[in-house]
Short mmCIF file of C-alpha atoms and ligand atoms in Angstrom, two decimals:
data_model
loop_
_atom_site.label_atom_id
_atom_site.label_comp_id
_atom_site.label_asym_id
_atom_site.label_seq_id
_atom_site.Cartn_x
_atom_site.Cartn_y
_atom_site.Cartn_z
CA MET A 1 -54.47 -81.39 -52.35
CA GLY A 2 -54.78 -84.68 -54.40
CA ALA A 3 -52.87 -87.78 -53.24
CA ASP A 4 -50.24 -87.52 -55.96
CA ASN A 5 -50.02 -83.74 -56.01
CA PHE A 6 -47.27 -81.69 -54.39
CA LEU A 7 -47.61 -78.49 -52.45
CA VAL A 8 -44.59 -76.36 -52.95
CA THR A 9 -43.86 -74.03 -50.09
CA GLY A 10 -42.58 -70.51 -50.62
CA GLN A 11 -39.85 -71.04 -48.01
CA VAL A 12 -38.33 -74.05 -49.78
CA VAL A 13 -38.34 -72.19 -53.09
CA GLU A 14 -36.78 -69.15 -51.44
CA ASP A 15 -34.06 -71.15 -49.74
CA VAL A 16 -33.17 -73.20 -52.85
CA THR A 17 -33.19 -70.08 -55.07
CA THR A 18 -30.97 -68.14 -52.69
CA LYS A 19 -28.52 -71.06 -52.83
CA LEU A 20 -28.75 -71.15 -56.65
CA ILE A 21 -27.87 -67.45 -56.96
CA GLN A 22 -24.91 -67.89 -54.63
CA LEU A 23 -23.72 -70.92 -56.59
CA ALA A 24 -24.18 -69.19 -59.92
CA VAL A 25 -22.19 -66.04 -59.12
CA THR A 26 -19.37 -67.76 -57.25
CA GLU A 27 -18.73 -70.88 -59.32
CA LEU A 28 -19.14 -71.63 -63.00
CA PRO A 29 -20.77 -74.93 -64.01
CA GLN A 30 -18.29 -77.77 -64.59
CA ASP A 31 -18.78 -77.77 -68.40
CA THR A 32 -17.91 -74.08 -68.66
CA LYS A 33 -14.81 -74.44 -66.44
CA GLU A 34 -13.69 -77.40 -68.57
CA ALA A 35 -14.15 -75.34 -71.79
CA LEU A 36 -12.03 -72.53 -70.33
CA ARG A 37 -9.34 -75.01 -69.20
CA ARG A 38 -9.26 -76.63 -72.65
CA ALA A 39 -8.97 -73.17 -74.26
CA TYR A 40 -6.07 -72.40 -71.98
CA GLN A 41 -4.27 -75.61 -73.00
CA GLN A 42 -4.83 -74.95 -76.69
CA GLU A 43 -4.17 -71.19 -76.83
CA GLN A 44 -0.84 -70.47 -78.48
CA ASP A 45 -0.71 -66.68 -78.19
CA SER A 46 1.26 -65.87 -75.01
CA VAL A 47 -0.85 -62.83 -74.05
CA GLY A 48 -4.11 -64.72 -74.75
CA LYS A 49 -2.83 -67.64 -72.70
CA SER A 50 -1.94 -65.40 -69.74
CA GLN A 51 -5.43 -63.88 -69.86
CA LEU A 52 -7.02 -67.33 -69.72
CA LYS A 53 -4.73 -68.24 -66.82
CA THR A 54 -5.86 -65.14 -64.97
CA ILE A 55 -9.51 -66.07 -65.61
CA LEU A 56 -8.90 -69.61 -64.31
CA ASP A 57 -7.00 -68.34 -61.23
CA ASN A 58 -9.84 -65.89 -60.53
CA LEU A 59 -12.38 -68.70 -60.78
CA GLU A 60 -10.44 -70.87 -58.34
CA LEU A 61 -10.08 -68.01 -55.85
CA ALA A 62 -13.79 -67.09 -56.07
CA GLU A 63 -14.77 -70.66 -55.48
CA LYS A 64 -12.43 -71.03 -52.52
CA THR A 65 -13.53 -67.81 -50.88
CA CYS A 66 -17.19 -68.07 -51.98
CA THR A 67 -17.07 -64.60 -53.49
CA PRO A 68 -18.48 -63.45 -56.88
CA ILE A 69 -16.34 -64.25 -59.93
CA CYS A 70 -17.03 -60.76 -61.33
CA GLN A 71 -18.02 -57.43 -59.81
CA ASP A 72 -21.01 -57.29 -62.19
CA THR A 73 -23.20 -60.00 -60.68
CA GLY A 74 -25.69 -59.57 -63.51
CA PHE A 75 -29.39 -58.91 -64.08
CA ILE A 76 -31.32 -61.75 -62.43
CA ILE A 77 -33.40 -63.87 -64.77
CA TYR A 78 -35.18 -67.07 -63.83
CA TYR A 79 -36.37 -69.96 -66.01
CA VAL A 80 -38.95 -71.97 -64.09
CA LYS A 81 -40.37 -75.35 -65.16
CA VAL A 82 -43.51 -76.00 -63.18
CA GLY A 83 -45.04 -79.48 -63.00
CA SER A 84 -48.73 -79.37 -63.98
CA LYS A 85 -49.69 -81.26 -60.81
CA LEU A 86 -47.92 -78.78 -58.55
CA GLU A 87 -49.92 -76.83 -55.99
CA GLY A 88 -48.88 -73.62 -54.28
CA LEU A 89 -47.96 -71.95 -57.53
CA ASP A 90 -48.99 -68.56 -56.19
CA GLN A 91 -46.05 -68.70 -53.76
CA ILE A 92 -43.33 -69.16 -56.33
CA GLU A 93 -42.99 -65.64 -57.77
CA GLY A 94 -42.84 -64.03 -54.33
CA ALA A 95 -40.27 -66.59 -53.22
CA LEU A 96 -38.08 -65.83 -56.23
CA ARG A 97 -38.25 -62.14 -55.43
CA ASN A 98 -37.44 -62.72 -51.75
CA ALA A 99 -34.50 -64.88 -52.73
CA THR A 100 -33.20 -62.16 -54.96
CA ILE A 101 -33.38 -59.61 -52.15
CA LYS A 102 -31.76 -62.02 -49.63
CA ALA A 103 -28.95 -63.02 -52.05
CA THR A 104 -28.30 -59.33 -52.85
CA LYS A 105 -27.60 -58.76 -49.16
CA GLU A 106 -25.89 -62.04 -48.25
CA VAL A 107 -23.76 -63.10 -51.21
CA PRO A 108 -23.59 -60.11 -51.86
CA LEU A 109 -24.82 -59.13 -55.33
CA ARG A 110 -24.24 -55.75 -56.95
CA PRO A 111 -27.57 -53.91 -57.10
CA ASN A 112 -28.28 -53.95 -60.83
CA ALA A 113 -31.93 -52.95 -61.16
CA VAL A 114 -32.28 -49.31 -62.30
CA ASP A 115 -35.56 -47.54 -63.13
CA PRO A 116 -35.15 -46.30 -66.75
CA PHE A 117 -37.17 -43.14 -66.05
CA SER A 118 -35.89 -41.95 -62.65
CA GLN A 119 -32.45 -43.64 -63.01
CA SER A 120 -32.79 -44.68 -59.37
CA ASN A 121 -31.36 -48.05 -58.35
CA SER A 122 -33.72 -50.12 -56.18
CA GLY A 123 -30.67 -51.37 -54.23
CA ASN A 124 -31.91 -54.95 -54.04
CA ASN A 125 -32.17 -56.16 -57.66
CA THR A 126 -35.96 -55.96 -57.70
CA GLY A 127 -38.36 -53.56 -59.39
CA MET A 128 -40.50 -53.52 -62.55
CA HIS A 129 -40.10 -56.97 -64.21
CA SER A 130 -36.99 -57.49 -62.08
CA PRO A 131 -36.18 -60.26 -61.47
CA TYR A 132 -37.60 -61.47 -64.76
CA VAL A 133 -39.29 -64.89 -64.75
CA HIS A 134 -39.82 -67.22 -67.72
CA TRP A 135 -42.53 -69.86 -67.00
CA GLU A 136 -42.93 -73.23 -68.58
CA ILE A 137 -45.58 -75.80 -67.64
CA VAL A 138 -44.27 -79.40 -67.83
CA PRO A 139 -45.87 -82.76 -67.01
CA GLY A 140 -45.40 -84.04 -63.43
CA ASN A 141 -45.08 -82.63 -59.98
CA THR A 142 -41.56 -81.26 -59.76
CA LEU A 143 -40.29 -77.68 -59.81
CA GLU A 144 -37.10 -76.89 -61.72
CA ILE A 145 -35.54 -73.46 -61.21
CA THR A 146 -32.68 -72.00 -63.21
CA VAL A 147 -31.05 -68.70 -62.44
CA LEU A 148 -29.20 -66.80 -65.19
CA PRO A 149 -27.41 -63.73 -63.82
CA LYS A 150 -26.62 -61.88 -67.03
CA GLY A 151 -23.74 -59.39 -67.23
CA GLY A 152 -24.32 -56.01 -68.82
CA GLY A 153 -21.11 -55.71 -70.83
CA SER A 154 -21.79 -58.72 -72.96
CA GLU A 155 -25.57 -57.97 -73.18
CA ASN A 156 -24.77 -54.54 -74.60
CA VAL A 157 -23.24 -56.03 -77.79
CA SER A 158 -26.15 -58.41 -78.41
CA VAL A 159 -28.13 -57.79 -81.60
CA LEU A 160 -31.44 -58.50 -83.28
CA GLU A 161 -31.54 -58.30 -87.06
CA MET A 162 -34.62 -58.74 -89.17
CA LEU A 163 -33.03 -60.13 -92.33
CA ASN A 164 -34.64 -60.19 -95.73
CA PRO A 165 -35.57 -63.87 -96.22
CA ASN A 166 -33.44 -64.01 -99.38
CA GLN A 167 -30.36 -63.32 -97.28
CA GLY A 168 -30.96 -66.61 -95.43
CA ILE A 169 -28.24 -68.55 -93.66
CA ALA A 170 -25.49 -66.70 -95.63
CA GLY A 171 -26.83 -63.41 -94.24
CA LEU A 172 -26.92 -64.89 -90.76
CA LYS A 173 -23.22 -65.90 -90.98
CA LYS A 174 -22.27 -62.37 -91.96
CA ILE A 175 -24.25 -60.80 -89.08
CA VAL A 176 -22.69 -63.23 -86.56
CA ILE A 177 -19.12 -62.49 -87.64
CA ASP A 178 -19.78 -58.72 -87.93
CA THR A 179 -21.19 -58.82 -84.38
CA VAL A 180 -18.08 -60.59 -83.02
CA ILE A 181 -15.72 -58.20 -84.75
CA LYS A 182 -17.65 -55.06 -83.78
CA ALA A 183 -17.93 -56.24 -80.18
CA GLY A 184 -14.13 -56.76 -79.90
CA ALA A 185 -13.06 -56.71 -76.25
CA LYS A 186 -16.30 -55.22 -74.92
CA PRO A 187 -18.09 -58.46 -73.99
CA CYS A 188 -15.10 -59.87 -72.06
CA PRO A 189 -14.18 -62.71 -74.44
CA PRO A 190 -13.97 -65.64 -74.74
CA THR A 191 -17.70 -65.43 -75.25
CA ILE A 192 -20.54 -67.85 -75.83
CA LEU A 193 -22.93 -66.88 -78.65
CA GLY A 194 -26.57 -67.81 -78.15
CA ILE A 195 -28.26 -67.51 -81.57
CA GLY A 196 -31.98 -67.62 -82.16
CA ILE A 197 -33.39 -67.92 -85.67
CA GLY A 198 -37.00 -67.52 -86.89
CA GLY A 199 -40.27 -66.95 -85.15
CA GLY A 200 -40.79 -63.21 -84.65
CA ALA A 201 -38.40 -60.73 -83.13
CA ASP A 202 -39.33 -61.70 -79.54
CA ILE A 203 -39.15 -65.47 -80.25
CA ALA A 204 -35.69 -65.18 -81.80
CA VAL A 205 -34.37 -63.22 -78.78
CA ASN A 206 -35.91 -65.67 -76.32
CA LEU A 207 -34.45 -68.66 -78.13
CA ALA A 208 -31.03 -66.99 -78.28
CA LYS A 209 -30.94 -66.24 -74.59
CA GLU A 210 -32.29 -69.65 -73.56
CA SER A 211 -29.53 -71.28 -75.63
CA LEU A 212 -27.05 -69.85 -73.11
CA LEU A 213 -28.44 -72.36 -70.61
CA LEU A 214 -27.26 -75.38 -72.66
CA PRO A 215 -24.19 -77.26 -71.37
CA LEU A 216 -21.12 -76.54 -73.49
CA ASN A 217 -20.08 -80.22 -73.61
CA GLN A 218 -23.25 -81.35 -75.42
CA SER A 219 -23.45 -81.01 -79.16
CA ASN A 220 -26.66 -80.11 -80.90
CA PRO A 221 -28.64 -83.27 -81.77
CA ASP A 222 -29.76 -81.62 -85.03
CA LEU A 223 -26.80 -82.28 -87.37
CA LYS A 224 -27.39 -79.34 -89.71
CA VAL A 225 -27.51 -76.98 -86.74
CA ALA A 226 -24.45 -78.61 -85.12
CA LYS A 227 -22.55 -78.09 -88.45
CA LEU A 228 -23.49 -74.43 -88.55
CA GLU A 229 -22.49 -73.94 -84.85
CA LYS A 230 -19.09 -75.49 -85.60
CA GLU A 231 -18.54 -73.37 -88.72
CA LEU A 232 -19.42 -70.14 -86.91
CA LEU A 233 -17.17 -71.06 -84.00
CA GLU A 234 -14.23 -71.66 -86.34
CA ILE A 235 -14.76 -68.40 -88.27
CA ALA A 236 -15.19 -66.38 -85.06
CA ASN A 237 -11.92 -67.78 -83.71
CA GLN A 238 -10.06 -66.67 -86.83
CA THR A 239 -10.71 -63.03 -85.96
CA GLY A 240 -7.69 -62.96 -83.60
CA ILE A 241 -9.61 -60.90 -80.99
CA GLY A 242 -8.67 -63.45 -78.34
CA PRO A 243 -9.21 -63.60 -74.53
CA MET A 244 -10.23 -60.18 -73.16
CA GLY A 245 -9.57 -58.79 -76.65
CA LEU A 246 -5.84 -58.88 -76.28
CA GLY A 247 -5.12 -61.33 -79.10
CA GLY A 248 -5.22 -65.07 -79.57
CA LYS A 249 -7.36 -67.72 -81.13
CA THR A 250 -9.89 -68.10 -78.28
CA THR A 251 -12.44 -65.42 -79.03
CA VAL A 252 -15.57 -67.61 -78.75
CA LEU A 253 -15.88 -70.69 -76.52
CA ALA A 254 -19.08 -72.02 -78.00
CA VAL A 255 -21.94 -71.22 -80.38
CA LYS A 256 -25.43 -72.46 -79.46
CA ILE A 257 -28.27 -72.16 -81.97
CA ALA A 258 -32.02 -72.65 -81.53
CA TYR A 259 -34.63 -72.02 -84.25
CA ALA A 260 -38.34 -71.73 -84.86
CA GLN A 261 -40.37 -71.66 -88.06
CA ARG A 262 -40.37 -68.17 -89.58
CA HIS A 263 -42.99 -66.02 -91.24
CA PRO A 264 -42.56 -66.12 -95.06
CA ALA A 265 -41.70 -62.39 -95.05
CA SER A 266 -39.23 -62.44 -92.08
CA PHE A 267 -35.89 -63.97 -91.16
CA PRO A 268 -35.22 -62.83 -87.61
CA VAL A 269 -31.73 -63.51 -86.19
CA ALA A 270 -30.93 -62.72 -82.55
CA ILE A 271 -27.44 -63.00 -81.14
CA ILE A 272 -27.16 -62.86 -77.37
CA VAL A 273 -23.54 -62.58 -76.32
CA GLN A 274 -22.41 -64.13 -73.08
CA CYS A 275 -19.07 -63.34 -71.43
CA TRP A 276 -16.54 -65.79 -70.03
CA ALA A 277 -18.44 -65.34 -66.70
CA ALA A 278 -21.15 -67.56 -68.14
CA ARG A 279 -23.07 -68.03 -64.96
CA ARG A 280 -26.11 -70.26 -64.48
CA ALA A 281 -27.36 -72.62 -61.81
CA SER A 282 -30.30 -75.04 -61.72
CA ALA A 283 -32.06 -77.24 -59.19
CA LYS A 284 -35.07 -79.52 -59.16
CA ILE A 285 -37.40 -79.81 -56.16
CA TYR A 286 -39.17 -83.21 -55.88
CA PRO A 287 -42.55 -84.02 -54.27
CA ASN A 288 -40.83 -85.60 -51.23
CA GLY A 289 -38.91 -82.38 -50.59
CA LYS A 290 -35.67 -83.70 -52.05
CA VAL A 291 -33.56 -81.04 -53.84
CA GLU A 292 -31.32 -82.03 -56.70
CA TYR A 293 -28.78 -79.49 -57.83
CA LEU A 294 -28.36 -79.98 -61.58
CA SER A 295 -25.49 -77.64 -62.51
CA HIS A 296 -23.26 -77.73 -59.44
CA LYS A 297 -22.02 -80.26 -56.89
CA VAL A 298 -23.51 -79.39 -53.49
CA ASN A 299 -22.45 -81.26 -50.37
S1 LIG B 301 -19.19 -58.69 -69.38
FE1 LIG B 301 -19.18 -60.43 -67.94
S2 LIG B 301 -17.05 -60.68 -67.29
FE2 LIG B 301 -17.26 -58.64 -68.24
S3 LIG B 301 -17.66 -57.26 -66.55
FE3 LIG B 301 -19.64 -57.86 -67.36
S4 LIG B 301 -20.26 -59.68 -66.18
FE4 LIG B 301 -18.09 -59.34 -65.81
#
């Protein structure tokens, strides 16, 4: 090991990741809680307001009792940023898997990994490509781990459309609003829409899902994208679907867009729908062993 390199041990990764899963499924990040509180204050429909109150009460209770905020604790997805100077990389994937098994038992998580051929549930949230890991190599010697436990109800109304390029942004707006209306109550609104534009089909879907990791209190630094996000949010909230689909102006909490260059013949648009249980948790492990939790306060 070089003098300024860092050997990551599987045990540290396993312990931090187990903690991250527990944090993610029992407590929403501060920015998401604030967005729900703001929506509650602004909602004028009495039924919609009472639904938001129930969601907020549920969040408070889950946090206090350290129990999952929803019975569907999601499909476990990891986003890992690995410092290029890091050593011990071969231990990371196994540690993420072990953490998934441990958290399934200890938190507990609902076993959500089913073999599509045999229909058998592994019982511990692992199996073929489960948990799923996205890798990114970054400069430096830290390891950043994010867990995204993704609920099935909201995932089921997500869409990928390969638009004709001449449909462009106008076509995208129509697809987004059609998706929100067609989804209705199914994704447990208020939702967050992660939208990926361009690239190929896989790139658009990846961008859309990764957008769900962005804090809700940060606006997009690209002004044309921020403008489109705002416009889509306003239109979606005119549908009247409301919290849990029971009416009101809070159908969508936030719209997050990411884009890539597109092929001249394609205009892919992916919309990944996230429910009010918009769970995510991140931590960074430093060379000296220090662990910084990025999404949650940890004493
Ligand atoms: S869509 Fe979200 S809030 Fe609704 S049941 Fe699934 S995980 Fe829970």
